[in-house]
Amino acid sequence: MVEADGGRGRPRGGARRRTGQRAAAALVAHLASTRATPDTAKPAPAPQPAAIPRAAGLEQPGLEKNTLGADSRCGEPVPGPESVVWRVCARVDADRVAFAVKLTNQADGAATARVRVRVQYARQKAFHPCPEAPNPQPVDVPPGRTVITDPARCSVPREPVPYAYQGVGWVVPANANAGSYELSPTAHVHPDRTIWKPDLL
């Protein structure tokens, strides 16, 4: 479609060729100045959560600090079942003490690890069920991902007198009914401070 030319008539063929040549030259100059290429002109695709490198999901030995937030500790990593590595954690807040299990699936394939998790807490070395989650729960852990049980479902009020607390956790295969428990570091909770044993320097 030809646009109106303001009454001057249609341009001659030579004028059309010169205009097209000038436009092409301007485009080439623009591309050269920006150094655009097919590779750099397109934005890089955003990384997908499923493409986490295997090394990124590997658990490091030793205790973990502040995994559940400020003033929390997780115990040593425990291998299995399947490709899962897990830790038992505890957190001390201003008014509550909470407990959880952190699970990491270190597999680099497409298989989701299906396990059963039970969380309890120990106060003065006596075990107690979680108020909101007293029974074992099924948990699915996607490959290369980390899942933490909800600390709000296993928390108790902080007492005005000193007590020693630990998280207690079991992680077993999805069809198992028995397994060994592991403990978090001990939180010696005083009204004005918390002392962790063992702790990170």
Tab-separated table of C-alpha atoms in Angstrom:
chain	number	residue	atom	x	y	z
A	1	MET	CA	0.000	0.000	0.000
A	2	VAL	CA	1.354	3.449	-0.975
A	3	GLU	CA	0.864	6.274	1.493
A	4	ALA	CA	-0.186	9.795	0.406
A	5	ASP	CA	2.724	11.982	-0.636
A	6	GLY	CA	1.309	15.414	0.145
A	7	GLY	CA	0.362	16.230	-3.495
A	8	ARG	CA	3.911	15.936	-4.922
A	9	GLY	CA	3.058	12.784	-6.903
A	10	ARG	CA	4.601	9.349	-6.650
A	11	PRO	CA	8.388	9.224	-6.363
A	12	ARG	CA	10.372	8.113	-9.375
A	13	GLY	CA	11.950	4.658	-9.346
A	14	GLY	CA	15.470	6.082	-8.808
A	15	ALA	CA	14.328	7.963	-5.717
A	16	ARG	CA	12.800	4.792	-4.324
A	17	ARG	CA	16.066	2.903	-4.860
A	18	ARG	CA	18.146	5.638	-3.179
A	19	THR	CA	15.769	5.720	-0.199
A	20	GLY	CA	15.966	1.932	0.162
A	21	GLN	CA	19.762	2.017	-0.079
A	22	ARG	CA	19.983	4.715	2.611
A	23	ALA	CA	17.689	2.685	4.929
A	24	ALA	CA	19.759	-0.470	4.427
A	25	ALA	CA	22.989	1.432	5.075
A	26	ALA	CA	21.542	2.918	8.275
A	27	LEU	CA	20.514	-0.549	9.490
A	28	VAL	CA	23.996	-1.982	8.839
A	29	ALA	CA	25.591	0.952	10.674
A	30	HIS	CA	23.263	0.458	13.649
A	31	LEU	CA	24.038	-3.261	13.888
A	32	ALA	CA	27.749	-2.589	13.678
A	33	SER	CA	27.616	0.053	16.404
A	34	THR	CA	25.737	-2.202	18.822
A	35	ARG	CA	27.666	-5.325	17.757
A	36	ALA	CA	24.416	-7.293	17.823
A	37	THR	CA	24.629	-10.921	16.778
A	38	PRO	CA	21.996	-13.654	16.824
A	39	ASP	CA	23.586	-14.997	20.040
A	40	THR	CA	23.782	-11.710	21.929
A	41	ALA	CA	20.521	-10.227	20.692
A	42	LYS	CA	18.430	-12.877	22.487
A	43	PRO	CA	18.211	-12.829	26.304
A	44	ALA	CA	19.580	-15.931	28.004
A	45	PRO	CA	16.870	-18.300	29.224
A	46	ALA	CA	16.235	-18.236	32.982
A	47	PRO	CA	17.589	-21.270	34.845
A	48	GLN	CA	14.951	-23.830	35.747
A	49	PRO	CA	14.659	-25.173	39.314
A	50	ALA	CA	14.836	-28.757	37.992
A	51	ALA	CA	18.284	-28.092	36.489
A	52	ILE	CA	20.115	-27.691	39.813
A	53	PRO	CA	23.676	-29.055	39.466
A	54	ARG	CA	24.351	-32.144	41.554
A	55	ALA	CA	27.129	-30.374	43.501
A	56	ALA	CA	24.692	-27.677	44.643
A	57	GLY	CA	22.581	-30.216	46.520
A	58	LEU	CA	25.408	-32.008	48.322
A	59	GLU	CA	25.236	-31.756	52.092
A	60	GLN	CA	28.425	-30.672	53.831
A	61	PRO	CA	29.656	-32.523	56.946
A	62	GLY	CA	29.339	-30.907	60.343
A	63	LEU	CA	26.675	-28.856	62.085
A	64	GLU	CA	24.598	-26.174	60.375
A	65	LYS	CA	23.841	-22.771	61.857
A	66	ASN	CA	20.713	-20.648	61.267
A	67	THR	CA	19.131	-23.125	58.832
A	68	LEU	CA	15.696	-22.508	60.383
A	69	GLY	CA	16.378	-18.816	60.973
A	70	ALA	CA	18.258	-16.915	63.623
A	71	ASP	CA	19.386	-18.911	66.671
A	72	SER	CA	18.868	-22.362	65.155
A	73	ARG	CA	21.160	-25.354	64.757
A	74	CYS	CA	20.976	-28.617	62.770
A	75	GLY	CA	22.911	-31.750	63.609
A	76	GLU	CA	25.299	-33.805	61.512
A	77	PRO	CA	23.956	-35.116	58.172
A	78	VAL	CA	22.566	-38.660	58.218
A	79	PRO	CA	22.608	-40.661	54.939
A	80	GLY	CA	19.583	-42.623	53.693
A	81	PRO	CA	17.101	-43.925	53.009
A	82	GLU	CA	17.538	-43.874	49.209
A	83	SER	CA	19.386	-40.738	48.060
A	84	VAL	CA	18.174	-38.606	50.985
A	85	VAL	CA	20.509	-36.978	53.493
A	86	TRP	CA	18.802	-35.501	56.565
A	87	ARG	CA	19.463	-33.480	59.708
A	88	VAL	CA	17.490	-32.816	62.889
A	89	CYS	CA	17.146	-29.139	63.777
A	90	ALA	CA	16.037	-26.906	66.653
A	91	ARG	CA	15.320	-23.169	66.847
A	92	VAL	CA	14.933	-20.866	69.842
A	93	ASP	CA	12.691	-17.808	69.487
A	94	ALA	CA	11.820	-15.145	72.026
A	95	ASP	CA	8.705	-17.034	73.141
A	96	ARG	CA	8.926	-20.561	71.643
A	97	VAL	CA	11.293	-23.449	70.906
A	98	ALA	CA	10.706	-25.244	67.582
A	99	PHE	CA	11.962	-28.449	65.952
A	100	ALA	CA	12.167	-29.783	62.376
A	101	VAL	CA	13.897	-32.219	60.043
A	102	LYS	CA	15.747	-31.010	56.949
A	103	LEU	CA	15.862	-33.486	54.027
A	104	THR	CA	17.948	-33.150	50.847
A	105	ASN	CA	17.607	-35.480	47.862
A	106	GLN	CA	21.105	-35.709	46.395
A	107	ALA	CA	20.032	-37.716	43.335
A	108	ASP	CA	20.673	-36.103	39.968
A	109	GLY	CA	18.032	-38.158	38.168
A	110	ALA	CA	14.301	-37.674	37.887
A	111	ALA	CA	13.272	-39.888	40.813
A	112	THR	CA	11.526	-38.297	43.789
A	113	ALA	CA	12.478	-39.836	47.135
A	114	ARG	CA	9.445	-40.941	49.141
A	115	VAL	CA	10.062	-41.298	52.877
A	116	ARG	CA	8.254	-41.191	56.216
A	117	VAL	CA	9.338	-38.589	58.759
A	118	ARG	CA	8.613	-38.388	62.463
A	119	VAL	CA	9.590	-35.378	64.567
A	120	GLN	CA	9.572	-35.148	68.353
A	121	TYR	CA	11.396	-33.057	70.924
A	122	ALA	CA	13.325	-33.862	74.062
A	123	ARG	CA	13.176	-31.680	77.168
A	124	GLN	CA	15.510	-32.603	79.977
A	125	LYS	CA	16.188	-35.869	78.051
A	126	ALA	CA	12.529	-36.971	78.048
A	127	PHE	CA	10.920	-37.436	74.600
A	128	HIS	CA	7.613	-35.729	73.770
A	129	PRO	CA	5.387	-35.852	70.655
A	130	CYS	CA	4.937	-32.714	68.587
A	131	PRO	CA	1.735	-30.906	69.593
A	132	GLU	CA	0.515	-30.419	65.988
A	133	ALA	CA	2.151	-33.445	64.305
A	134	PRO	CA	2.307	-36.415	66.692
A	135	ASN	CA	2.380	-39.099	63.970
A	136	PRO	CA	4.831	-39.965	61.177
A	137	GLN	CA	4.181	-38.042	57.973
A	138	PRO	CA	4.864	-39.029	54.327
A	139	VAL	CA	7.280	-36.616	52.639
A	140	ASP	CA	8.285	-36.418	48.966
A	141	VAL	CA	11.698	-34.883	48.218
A	142	PRO	CA	12.297	-34.004	44.522
A	143	PRO	CA	15.783	-34.698	43.114
A	144	GLY	CA	18.288	-31.959	43.845
A	145	ARG	CA	15.895	-30.223	46.238
A	146	THR	CA	15.649	-29.678	49.993
A	147	VAL	CA	12.484	-30.018	52.100
A	148	ILE	CA	12.150	-28.887	55.736
A	149	THR	CA	9.271	-30.035	57.906
A	150	ASP	CA	7.157	-27.216	59.320
A	151	PRO	CA	8.681	-25.992	62.636
A	152	ALA	CA	5.343	-24.414	63.570
A	153	ARG	CA	3.841	-27.917	63.857
A	154	CYS	CA	6.466	-28.930	66.406
A	155	SER	CA	6.973	-26.013	68.783
A	156	VAL	CA	6.448	-25.430	72.491
A	157	PRO	CA	6.351	-22.298	74.670
A	158	ARG	CA	9.660	-21.082	76.032
A	159	GLU	CA	9.672	-21.504	79.789
A	160	PRO	CA	10.745	-18.827	82.323
A	161	VAL	CA	13.169	-21.317	83.898
A	162	PRO	CA	16.205	-23.006	82.260
A	163	TYR	CA	15.564	-26.170	80.244
A	164	ALA	CA	17.629	-28.225	77.817
A	165	TYR	CA	15.899	-29.022	74.482
A	166	GLN	CA	16.744	-31.211	71.495
A	167	GLY	CA	14.937	-32.036	68.286
A	168	VAL	CA	14.384	-35.765	67.696
A	169	GLY	CA	13.873	-37.134	64.189
A	170	TRP	CA	13.318	-40.376	62.313
A	171	VAL	CA	13.466	-40.755	58.517
A	172	VAL	CA	12.609	-44.187	57.092
A	173	PRO	CA	11.516	-45.619	53.728
A	174	ALA	CA	7.893	-44.954	52.813
A	175	ASN	CA	6.845	-48.555	53.573
A	176	ALA	CA	8.877	-48.960	56.800
A	177	ASN	CA	7.585	-48.842	60.368
A	178	ALA	CA	10.869	-48.855	62.293
A	179	GLY	CA	14.121	-46.932	62.290
A	180	SER	CA	16.698	-45.182	64.441
A	181	TYR	CA	16.307	-41.651	65.734
A	182	GLU	CA	18.827	-38.823	65.561
A	183	LEU	CA	19.128	-35.703	67.715
A	184	SER	CA	19.765	-32.036	67.083
A	185	PRO	CA	22.372	-30.092	69.047
A	186	THR	CA	21.196	-29.313	72.588
A	187	ALA	CA	19.764	-25.868	73.254
A	188	HIS	CA	20.274	-24.896	76.888
A	189	VAL	CA	17.567	-22.253	77.030
A	190	HIS	CA	17.814	-19.705	79.836
A	191	PRO	CA	15.440	-16.773	80.298
A	192	ASP	CA	18.046	-14.352	78.917
A	193	ARG	CA	20.216	-16.461	76.583
A	194	THR	CA	20.695	-19.789	74.774
A	195	ILE	CA	23.801	-21.967	74.929
A	196	TRP	CA	24.170	-24.604	72.193
A	197	LYS	CA	26.111	-27.845	72.737
A	198	PRO	CA	27.794	-28.770	70.490
A	199	ASP	CA	28.068	-25.534	68.540
A	200	LEU	CA	29.961	-23.970	65.648
A	201	LEU	CA	32.919	-21.751	66.514
